[in-house]
PDB file of C-alpha atoms in Angstrom:
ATOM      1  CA  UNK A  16       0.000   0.000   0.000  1.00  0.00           C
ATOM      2  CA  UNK A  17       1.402   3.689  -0.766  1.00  0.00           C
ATOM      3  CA  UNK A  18       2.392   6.036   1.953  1.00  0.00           C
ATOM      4  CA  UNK A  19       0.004   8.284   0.589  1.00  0.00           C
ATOM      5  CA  UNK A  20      -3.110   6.109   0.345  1.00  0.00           C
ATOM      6  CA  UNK A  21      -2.308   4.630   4.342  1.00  0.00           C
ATOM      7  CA  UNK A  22      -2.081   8.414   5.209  1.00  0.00           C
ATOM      8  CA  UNK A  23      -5.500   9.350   3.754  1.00  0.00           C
ATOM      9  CA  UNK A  24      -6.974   6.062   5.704  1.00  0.00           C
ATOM     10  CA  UNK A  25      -5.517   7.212   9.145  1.00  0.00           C
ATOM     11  CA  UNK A  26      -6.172  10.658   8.613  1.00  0.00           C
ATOM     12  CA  UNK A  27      -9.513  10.508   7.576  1.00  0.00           C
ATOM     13  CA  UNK A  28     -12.278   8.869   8.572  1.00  0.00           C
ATOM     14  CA  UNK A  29     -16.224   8.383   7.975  1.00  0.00           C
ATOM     15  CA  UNK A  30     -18.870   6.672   9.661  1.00  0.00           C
ATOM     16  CA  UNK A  31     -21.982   6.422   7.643  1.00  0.00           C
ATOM     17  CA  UNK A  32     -23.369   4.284  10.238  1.00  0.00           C
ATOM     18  CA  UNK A  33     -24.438   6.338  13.936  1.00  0.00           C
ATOM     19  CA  UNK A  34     -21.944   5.141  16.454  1.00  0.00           C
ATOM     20  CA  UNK A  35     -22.635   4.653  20.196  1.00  0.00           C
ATOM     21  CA  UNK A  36     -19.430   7.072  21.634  1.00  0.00           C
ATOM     22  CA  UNK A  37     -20.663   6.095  24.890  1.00  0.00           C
ATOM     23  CA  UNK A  38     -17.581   5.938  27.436  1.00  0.00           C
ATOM     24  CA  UNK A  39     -15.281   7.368  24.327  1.00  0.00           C
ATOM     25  CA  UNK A  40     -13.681  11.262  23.820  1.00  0.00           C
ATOM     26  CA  UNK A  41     -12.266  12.843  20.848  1.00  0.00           C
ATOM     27  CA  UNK A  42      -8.903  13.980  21.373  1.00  0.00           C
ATOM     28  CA  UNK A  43      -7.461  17.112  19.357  1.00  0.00           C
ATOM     29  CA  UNK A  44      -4.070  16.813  20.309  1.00  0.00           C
ATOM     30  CA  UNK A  45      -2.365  19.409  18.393  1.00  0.00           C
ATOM     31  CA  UNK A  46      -3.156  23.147  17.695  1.00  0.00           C
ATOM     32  CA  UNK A  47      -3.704  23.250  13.723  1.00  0.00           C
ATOM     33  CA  UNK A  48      -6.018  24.577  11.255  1.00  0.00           C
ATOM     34  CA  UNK A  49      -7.150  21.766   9.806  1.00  0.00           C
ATOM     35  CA  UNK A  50      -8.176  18.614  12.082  1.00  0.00           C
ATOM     36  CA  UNK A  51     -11.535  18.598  12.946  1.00  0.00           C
ATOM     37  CA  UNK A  52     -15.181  16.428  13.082  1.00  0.00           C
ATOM     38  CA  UNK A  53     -17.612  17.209  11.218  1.00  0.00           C
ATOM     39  CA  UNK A  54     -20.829  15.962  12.616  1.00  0.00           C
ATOM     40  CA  UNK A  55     -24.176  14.871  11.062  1.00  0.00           C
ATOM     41  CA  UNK A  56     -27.213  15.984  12.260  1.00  0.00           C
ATOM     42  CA  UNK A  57     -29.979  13.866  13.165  1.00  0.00           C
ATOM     43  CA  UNK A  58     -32.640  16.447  11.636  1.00  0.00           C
ATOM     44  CA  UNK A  59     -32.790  19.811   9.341  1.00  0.00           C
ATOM     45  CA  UNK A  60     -34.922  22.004  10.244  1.00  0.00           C
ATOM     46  CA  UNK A  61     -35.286  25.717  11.193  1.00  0.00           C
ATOM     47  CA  UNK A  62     -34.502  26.056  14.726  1.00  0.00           C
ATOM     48  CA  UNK A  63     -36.429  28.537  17.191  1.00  0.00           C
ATOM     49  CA  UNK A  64     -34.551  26.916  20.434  1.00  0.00           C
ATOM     50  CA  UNK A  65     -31.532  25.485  21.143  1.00  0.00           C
ATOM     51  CA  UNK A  66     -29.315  23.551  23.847  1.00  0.00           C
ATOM     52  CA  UNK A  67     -25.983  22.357  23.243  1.00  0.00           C
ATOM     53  CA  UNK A  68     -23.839  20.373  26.128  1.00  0.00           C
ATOM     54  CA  UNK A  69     -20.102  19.559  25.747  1.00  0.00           C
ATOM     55  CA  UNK A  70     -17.656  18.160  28.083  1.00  0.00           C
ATOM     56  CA  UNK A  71     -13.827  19.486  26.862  1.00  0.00           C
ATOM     57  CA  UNK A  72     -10.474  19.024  29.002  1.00  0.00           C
ATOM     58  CA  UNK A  73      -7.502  21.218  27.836  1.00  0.00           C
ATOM     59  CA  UNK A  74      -4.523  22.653  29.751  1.00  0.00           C
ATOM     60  CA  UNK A  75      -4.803  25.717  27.753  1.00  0.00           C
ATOM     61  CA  UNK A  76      -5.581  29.076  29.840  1.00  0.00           C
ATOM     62  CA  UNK A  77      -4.544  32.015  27.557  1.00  0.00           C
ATOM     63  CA  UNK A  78      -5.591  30.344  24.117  1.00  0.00           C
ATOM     64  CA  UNK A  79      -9.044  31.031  22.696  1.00  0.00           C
ATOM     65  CA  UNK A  80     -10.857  27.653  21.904  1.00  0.00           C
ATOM     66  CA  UNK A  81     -13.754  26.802  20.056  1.00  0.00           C
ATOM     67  CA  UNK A  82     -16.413  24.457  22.268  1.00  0.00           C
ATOM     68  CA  UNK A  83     -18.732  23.918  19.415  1.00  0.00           C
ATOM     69  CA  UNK A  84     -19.590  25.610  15.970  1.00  0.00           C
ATOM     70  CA  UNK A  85     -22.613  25.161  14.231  1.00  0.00           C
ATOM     71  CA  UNK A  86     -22.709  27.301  10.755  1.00  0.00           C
ATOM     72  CA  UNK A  87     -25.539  27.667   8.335  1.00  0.00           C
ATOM     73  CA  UNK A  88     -24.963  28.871   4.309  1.00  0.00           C
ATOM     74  CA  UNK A  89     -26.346  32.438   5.834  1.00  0.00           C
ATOM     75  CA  UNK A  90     -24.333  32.688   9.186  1.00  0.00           C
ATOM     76  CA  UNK A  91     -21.059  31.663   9.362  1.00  0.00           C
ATOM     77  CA  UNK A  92     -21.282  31.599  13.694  1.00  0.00           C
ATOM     78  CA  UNK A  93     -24.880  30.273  13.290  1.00  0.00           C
ATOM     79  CA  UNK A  94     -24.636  28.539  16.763  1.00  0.00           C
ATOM     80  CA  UNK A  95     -20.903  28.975  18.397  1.00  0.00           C
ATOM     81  CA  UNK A  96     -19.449  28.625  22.057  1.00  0.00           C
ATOM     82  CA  UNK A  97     -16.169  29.637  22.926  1.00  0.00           C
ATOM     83  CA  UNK A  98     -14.250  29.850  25.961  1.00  0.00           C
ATOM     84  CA  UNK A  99     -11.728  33.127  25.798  1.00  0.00           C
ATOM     85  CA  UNK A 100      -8.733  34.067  27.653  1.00  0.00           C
ATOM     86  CA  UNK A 101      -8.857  34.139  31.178  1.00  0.00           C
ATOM     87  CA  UNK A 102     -11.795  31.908  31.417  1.00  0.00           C
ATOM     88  CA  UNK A 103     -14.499  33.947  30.245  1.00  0.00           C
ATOM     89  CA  UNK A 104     -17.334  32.431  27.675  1.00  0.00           C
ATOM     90  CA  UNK A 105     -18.510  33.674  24.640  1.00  0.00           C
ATOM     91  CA  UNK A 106     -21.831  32.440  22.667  1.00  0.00           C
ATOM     92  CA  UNK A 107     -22.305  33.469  18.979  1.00  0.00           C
ATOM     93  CA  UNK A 108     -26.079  33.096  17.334  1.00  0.00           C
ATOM     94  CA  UNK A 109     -26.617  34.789  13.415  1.00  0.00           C
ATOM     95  CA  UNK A 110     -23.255  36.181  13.711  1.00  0.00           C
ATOM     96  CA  UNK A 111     -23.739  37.959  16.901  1.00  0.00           C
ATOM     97  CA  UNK A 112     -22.292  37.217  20.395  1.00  0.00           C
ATOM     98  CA  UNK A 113     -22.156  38.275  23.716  1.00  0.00           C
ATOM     99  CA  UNK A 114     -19.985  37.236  26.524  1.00  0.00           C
ATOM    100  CA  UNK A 115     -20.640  35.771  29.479  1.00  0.00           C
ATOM    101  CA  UNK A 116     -18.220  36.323  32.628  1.00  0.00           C
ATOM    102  CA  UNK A 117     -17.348  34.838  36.127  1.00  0.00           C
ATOM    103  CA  UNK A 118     -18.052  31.422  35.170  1.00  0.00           C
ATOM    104  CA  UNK A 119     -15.694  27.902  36.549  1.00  0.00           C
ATOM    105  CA  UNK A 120     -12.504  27.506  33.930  1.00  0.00           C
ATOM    106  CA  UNK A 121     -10.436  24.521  35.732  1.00  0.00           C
ATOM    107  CA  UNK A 122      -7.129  23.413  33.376  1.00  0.00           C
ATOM    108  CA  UNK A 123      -6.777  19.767  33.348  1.00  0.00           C
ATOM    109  CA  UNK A 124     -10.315  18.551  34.342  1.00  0.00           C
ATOM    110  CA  UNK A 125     -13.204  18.055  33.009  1.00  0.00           C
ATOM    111  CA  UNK A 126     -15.393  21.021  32.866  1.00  0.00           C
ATOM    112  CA  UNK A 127     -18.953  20.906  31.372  1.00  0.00           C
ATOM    113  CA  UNK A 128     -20.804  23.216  29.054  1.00  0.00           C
ATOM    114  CA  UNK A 129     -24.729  23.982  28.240  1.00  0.00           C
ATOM    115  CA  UNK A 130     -25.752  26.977  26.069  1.00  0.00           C
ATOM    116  CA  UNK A 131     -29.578  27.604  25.864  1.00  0.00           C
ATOM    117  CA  UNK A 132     -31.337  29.849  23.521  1.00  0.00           C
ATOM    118  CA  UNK A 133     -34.989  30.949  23.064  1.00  0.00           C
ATOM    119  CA  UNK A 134     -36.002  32.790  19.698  1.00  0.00           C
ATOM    120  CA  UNK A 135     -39.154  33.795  21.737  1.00  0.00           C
ATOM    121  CA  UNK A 136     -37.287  35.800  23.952  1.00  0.00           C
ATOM    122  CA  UNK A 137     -33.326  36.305  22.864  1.00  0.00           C
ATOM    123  CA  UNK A 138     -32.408  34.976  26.267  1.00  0.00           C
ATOM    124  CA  UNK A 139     -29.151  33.005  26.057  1.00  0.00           C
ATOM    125  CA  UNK A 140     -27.829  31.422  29.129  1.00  0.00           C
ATOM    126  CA  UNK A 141     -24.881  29.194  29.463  1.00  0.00           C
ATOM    127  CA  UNK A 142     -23.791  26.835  32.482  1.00  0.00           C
ATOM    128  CA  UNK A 143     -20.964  26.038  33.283  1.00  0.00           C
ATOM    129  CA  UNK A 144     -19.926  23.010  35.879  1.00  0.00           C
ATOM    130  CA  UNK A 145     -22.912  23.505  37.822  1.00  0.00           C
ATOM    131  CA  UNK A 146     -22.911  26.883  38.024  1.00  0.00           C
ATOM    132  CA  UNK A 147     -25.235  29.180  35.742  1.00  0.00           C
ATOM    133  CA  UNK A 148     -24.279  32.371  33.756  1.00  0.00           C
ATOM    134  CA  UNK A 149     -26.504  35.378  33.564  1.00  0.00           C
ATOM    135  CA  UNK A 150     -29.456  35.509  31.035  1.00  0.00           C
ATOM    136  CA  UNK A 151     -28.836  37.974  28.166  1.00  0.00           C
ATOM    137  CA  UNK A 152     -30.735  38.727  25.123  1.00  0.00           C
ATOM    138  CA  UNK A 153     -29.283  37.359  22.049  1.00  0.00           C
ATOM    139  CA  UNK A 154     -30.871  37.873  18.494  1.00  0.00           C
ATOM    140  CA  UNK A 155     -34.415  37.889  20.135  1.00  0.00           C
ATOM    141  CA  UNK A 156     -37.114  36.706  17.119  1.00  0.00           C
ATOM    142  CA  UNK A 157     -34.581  35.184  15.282  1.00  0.00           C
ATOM    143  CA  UNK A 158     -34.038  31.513  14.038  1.00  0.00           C
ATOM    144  CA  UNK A 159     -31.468  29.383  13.316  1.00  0.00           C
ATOM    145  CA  UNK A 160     -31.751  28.271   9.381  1.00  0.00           C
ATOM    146  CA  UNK A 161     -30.411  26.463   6.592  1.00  0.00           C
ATOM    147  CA  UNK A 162     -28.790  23.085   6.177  1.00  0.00           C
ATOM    148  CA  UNK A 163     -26.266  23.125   9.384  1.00  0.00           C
ATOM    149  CA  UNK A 164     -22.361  22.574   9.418  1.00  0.00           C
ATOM    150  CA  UNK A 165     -21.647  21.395  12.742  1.00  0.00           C
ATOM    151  CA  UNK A 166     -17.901  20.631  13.686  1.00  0.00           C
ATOM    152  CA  UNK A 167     -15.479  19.815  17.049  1.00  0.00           C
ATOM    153  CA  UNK A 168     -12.303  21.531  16.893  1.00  0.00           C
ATOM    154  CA  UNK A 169     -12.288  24.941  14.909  1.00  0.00           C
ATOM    155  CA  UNK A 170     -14.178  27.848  14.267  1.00  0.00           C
ATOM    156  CA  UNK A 171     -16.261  28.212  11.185  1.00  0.00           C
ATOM    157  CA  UNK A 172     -15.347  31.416   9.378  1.00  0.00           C
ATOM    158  CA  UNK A 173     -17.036  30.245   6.454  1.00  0.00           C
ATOM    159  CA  UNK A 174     -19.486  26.939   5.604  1.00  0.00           C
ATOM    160  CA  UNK A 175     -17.428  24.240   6.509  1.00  0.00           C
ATOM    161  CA  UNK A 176     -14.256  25.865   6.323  1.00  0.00           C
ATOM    162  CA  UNK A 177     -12.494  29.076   7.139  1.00  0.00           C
ATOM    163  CA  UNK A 178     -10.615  27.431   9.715  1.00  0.00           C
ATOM    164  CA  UNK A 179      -7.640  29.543  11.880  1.00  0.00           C
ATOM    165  CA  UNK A 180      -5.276  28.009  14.168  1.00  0.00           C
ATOM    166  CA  UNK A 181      -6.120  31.054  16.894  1.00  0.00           C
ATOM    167  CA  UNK A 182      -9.496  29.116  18.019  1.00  0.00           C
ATOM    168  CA  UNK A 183      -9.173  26.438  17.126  1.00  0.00           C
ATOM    169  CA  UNK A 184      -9.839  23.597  19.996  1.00  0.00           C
ATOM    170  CA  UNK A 185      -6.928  21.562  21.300  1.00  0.00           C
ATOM    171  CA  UNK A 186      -7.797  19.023  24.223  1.00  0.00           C
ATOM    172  CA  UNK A 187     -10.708  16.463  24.371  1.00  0.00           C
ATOM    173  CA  UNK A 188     -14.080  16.704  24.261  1.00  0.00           C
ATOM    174  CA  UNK A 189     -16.542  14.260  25.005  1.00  0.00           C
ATOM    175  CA  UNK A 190     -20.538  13.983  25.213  1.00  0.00           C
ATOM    176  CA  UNK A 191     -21.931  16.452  23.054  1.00  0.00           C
ATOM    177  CA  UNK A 192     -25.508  16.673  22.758  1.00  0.00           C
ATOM    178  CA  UNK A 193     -28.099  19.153  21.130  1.00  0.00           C
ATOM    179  CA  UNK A 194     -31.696  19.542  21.418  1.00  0.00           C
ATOM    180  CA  UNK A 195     -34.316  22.059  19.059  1.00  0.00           C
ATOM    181  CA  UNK A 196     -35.570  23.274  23.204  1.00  0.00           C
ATOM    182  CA  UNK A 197     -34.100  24.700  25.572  1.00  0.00           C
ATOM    183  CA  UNK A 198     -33.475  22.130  28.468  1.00  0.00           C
ATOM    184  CA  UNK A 199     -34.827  22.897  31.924  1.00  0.00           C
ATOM    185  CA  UNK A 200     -32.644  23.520  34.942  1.00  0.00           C
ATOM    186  CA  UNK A 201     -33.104  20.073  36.501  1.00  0.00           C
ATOM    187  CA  UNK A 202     -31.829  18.658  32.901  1.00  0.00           C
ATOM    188  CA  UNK A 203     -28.974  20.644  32.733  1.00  0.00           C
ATOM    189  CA  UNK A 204     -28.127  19.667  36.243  1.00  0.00           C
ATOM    190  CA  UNK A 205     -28.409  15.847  35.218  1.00  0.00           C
ATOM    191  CA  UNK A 206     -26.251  16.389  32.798  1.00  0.00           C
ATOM    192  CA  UNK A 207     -23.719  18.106  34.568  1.00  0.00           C
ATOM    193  CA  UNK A 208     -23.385  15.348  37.170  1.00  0.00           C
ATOM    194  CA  UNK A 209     -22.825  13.265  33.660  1.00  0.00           C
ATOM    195  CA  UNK A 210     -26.124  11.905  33.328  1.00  0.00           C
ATOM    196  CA  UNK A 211     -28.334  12.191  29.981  1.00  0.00           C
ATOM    197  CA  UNK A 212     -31.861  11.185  31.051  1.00  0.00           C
ATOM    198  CA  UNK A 213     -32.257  12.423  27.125  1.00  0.00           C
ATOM    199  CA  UNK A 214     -30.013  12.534  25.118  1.00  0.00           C
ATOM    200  CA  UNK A 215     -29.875  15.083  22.242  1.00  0.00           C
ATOM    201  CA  UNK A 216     -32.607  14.947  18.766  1.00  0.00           C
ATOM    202  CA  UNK A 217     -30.174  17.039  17.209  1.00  0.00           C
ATOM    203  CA  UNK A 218     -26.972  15.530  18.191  1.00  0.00           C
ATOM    204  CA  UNK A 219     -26.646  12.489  20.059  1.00  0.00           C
ATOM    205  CA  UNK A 220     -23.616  11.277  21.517  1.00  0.00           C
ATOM    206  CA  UNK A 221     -24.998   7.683  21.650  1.00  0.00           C
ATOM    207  CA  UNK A 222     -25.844   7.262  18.236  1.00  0.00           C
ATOM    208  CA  UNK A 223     -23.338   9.469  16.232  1.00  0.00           C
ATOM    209  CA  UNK A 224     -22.294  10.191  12.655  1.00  0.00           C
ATOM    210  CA  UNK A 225     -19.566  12.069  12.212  1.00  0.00           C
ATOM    211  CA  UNK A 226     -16.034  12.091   9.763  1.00  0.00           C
ATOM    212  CA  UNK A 227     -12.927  12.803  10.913  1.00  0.00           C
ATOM    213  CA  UNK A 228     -10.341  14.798   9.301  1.00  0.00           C
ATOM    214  CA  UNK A 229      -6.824  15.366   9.686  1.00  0.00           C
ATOM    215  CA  UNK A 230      -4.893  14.545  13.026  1.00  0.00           C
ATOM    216  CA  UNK A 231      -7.627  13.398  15.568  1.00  0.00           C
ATOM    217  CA  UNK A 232      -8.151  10.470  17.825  1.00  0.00           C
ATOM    218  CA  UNK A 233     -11.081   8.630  19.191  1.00  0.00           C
ATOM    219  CA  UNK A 234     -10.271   6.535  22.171  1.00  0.00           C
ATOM    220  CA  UNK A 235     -12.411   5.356  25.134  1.00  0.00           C
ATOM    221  CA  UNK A 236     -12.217   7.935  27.928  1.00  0.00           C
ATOM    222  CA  UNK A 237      -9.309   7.332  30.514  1.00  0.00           C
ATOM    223  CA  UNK A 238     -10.173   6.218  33.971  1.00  0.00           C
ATOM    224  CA  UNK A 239      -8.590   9.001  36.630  1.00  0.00           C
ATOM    225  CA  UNK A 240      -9.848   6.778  39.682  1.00  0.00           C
ATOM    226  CA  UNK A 241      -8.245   3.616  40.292  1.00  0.00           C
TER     227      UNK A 241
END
């Protein structure tokens, strides 16, 4: 077999068939511009409501890093969280974003994410480790439309591409779910003590289609108590 053709086989790799990631992470474990996952959703529709949940562990403090990045041919941030320097949180809906401040950043742990957003109202909450953000309004009567582009590991500056090293993610990441509603506190809560009692319509974690491209790893998640 040619170098070249191995390469492509390691490097890059599709699952047409949903597959249960239960107990596994995706590693990113170099900063670049070009590994990434690019995930399938299980529906396309026009989205009024959103929750998205992530688990990432990184040892980066100062870089910016991109949690999760749903685009749509209209809005290149059509759905984006990202965790800044310093710690603070940023969320990104029809190309606008807010930040959110004061919110748990721990380096080499597992911290977990939820953003929430209602059309109805603009309000835009994310929680972080337990501990909830502020509500703030955030493109109030707007919707979230078009075939989506969701990807782990960079920011979307364009429809599946547009990638730059400066956010892109580098660490692992690990049970990422989204729903079309926003999920109530008691959910969130579940899920931050790593239960799903749902998991995702949008995204599920359990049943998952997704390609990989570039240098990333899928392993099953490393067991810190012995």
């Amino acid at each position: 077999m040619e170098l070249q053709t191995w390469l492509l086989m390691v490097f890059t790799c599709c699952y047409a068939v949903p597959q249960d990631m239960s107990g596994k992470e995706i590693i990113f474990p170099v900063e670049s511009n070009t590994a990434y996952v690019k995930i399938t959703p299980d529906m396309n529709k026009i989205f009024f409501a959103v929750t998205v949940c992530v688990r990432f562990f990184t040892d980066y403090q100062t870089k910016e890093l991109t949690i999760f990045s749903l685009a749509t041919p209209s809005h290149a941030d059509g759905f984006v969280i990202f965790r800044g320097d310093g710690g603070n949180y940023r969320v990104f809906i029809g190309d606008q974003g807010i930040y959110f401040w004061g919110l748990p950043d721990k380096m080499n742990e597992w911290n977990s994410v939820c953003g929430t957003w209602d059309a109805s109202t603009g309000l835009t909450q994310l929680w972080v480790n337990g501990k909830p953000s502020a509500r703030k309004a955030l493109q109030a009567g707007g919707s979230i439309s078009g075939t989506p582009s969701i990807i782990l590991g960079q920011d979307q500056d364009a429809y599946v591409g547009g990638f730059d090293l400066y956010d892109s993610f580098c660490g692992h990441e690990t049970d990422v779910h989204m729903w079309d509603r926003v999920l109530s506190p008691c959910e969130i809560q579940s899920y931050m003590k790593g239960e799903v009692l749902f998991p995702g319509n949008v995204v599920n974690w359990n049943s998952l289609e997704y390609t990989m491209h570039a240098y990333v790893v899928v392993e099953k998640k490393q067991n810190l108590i012995c």
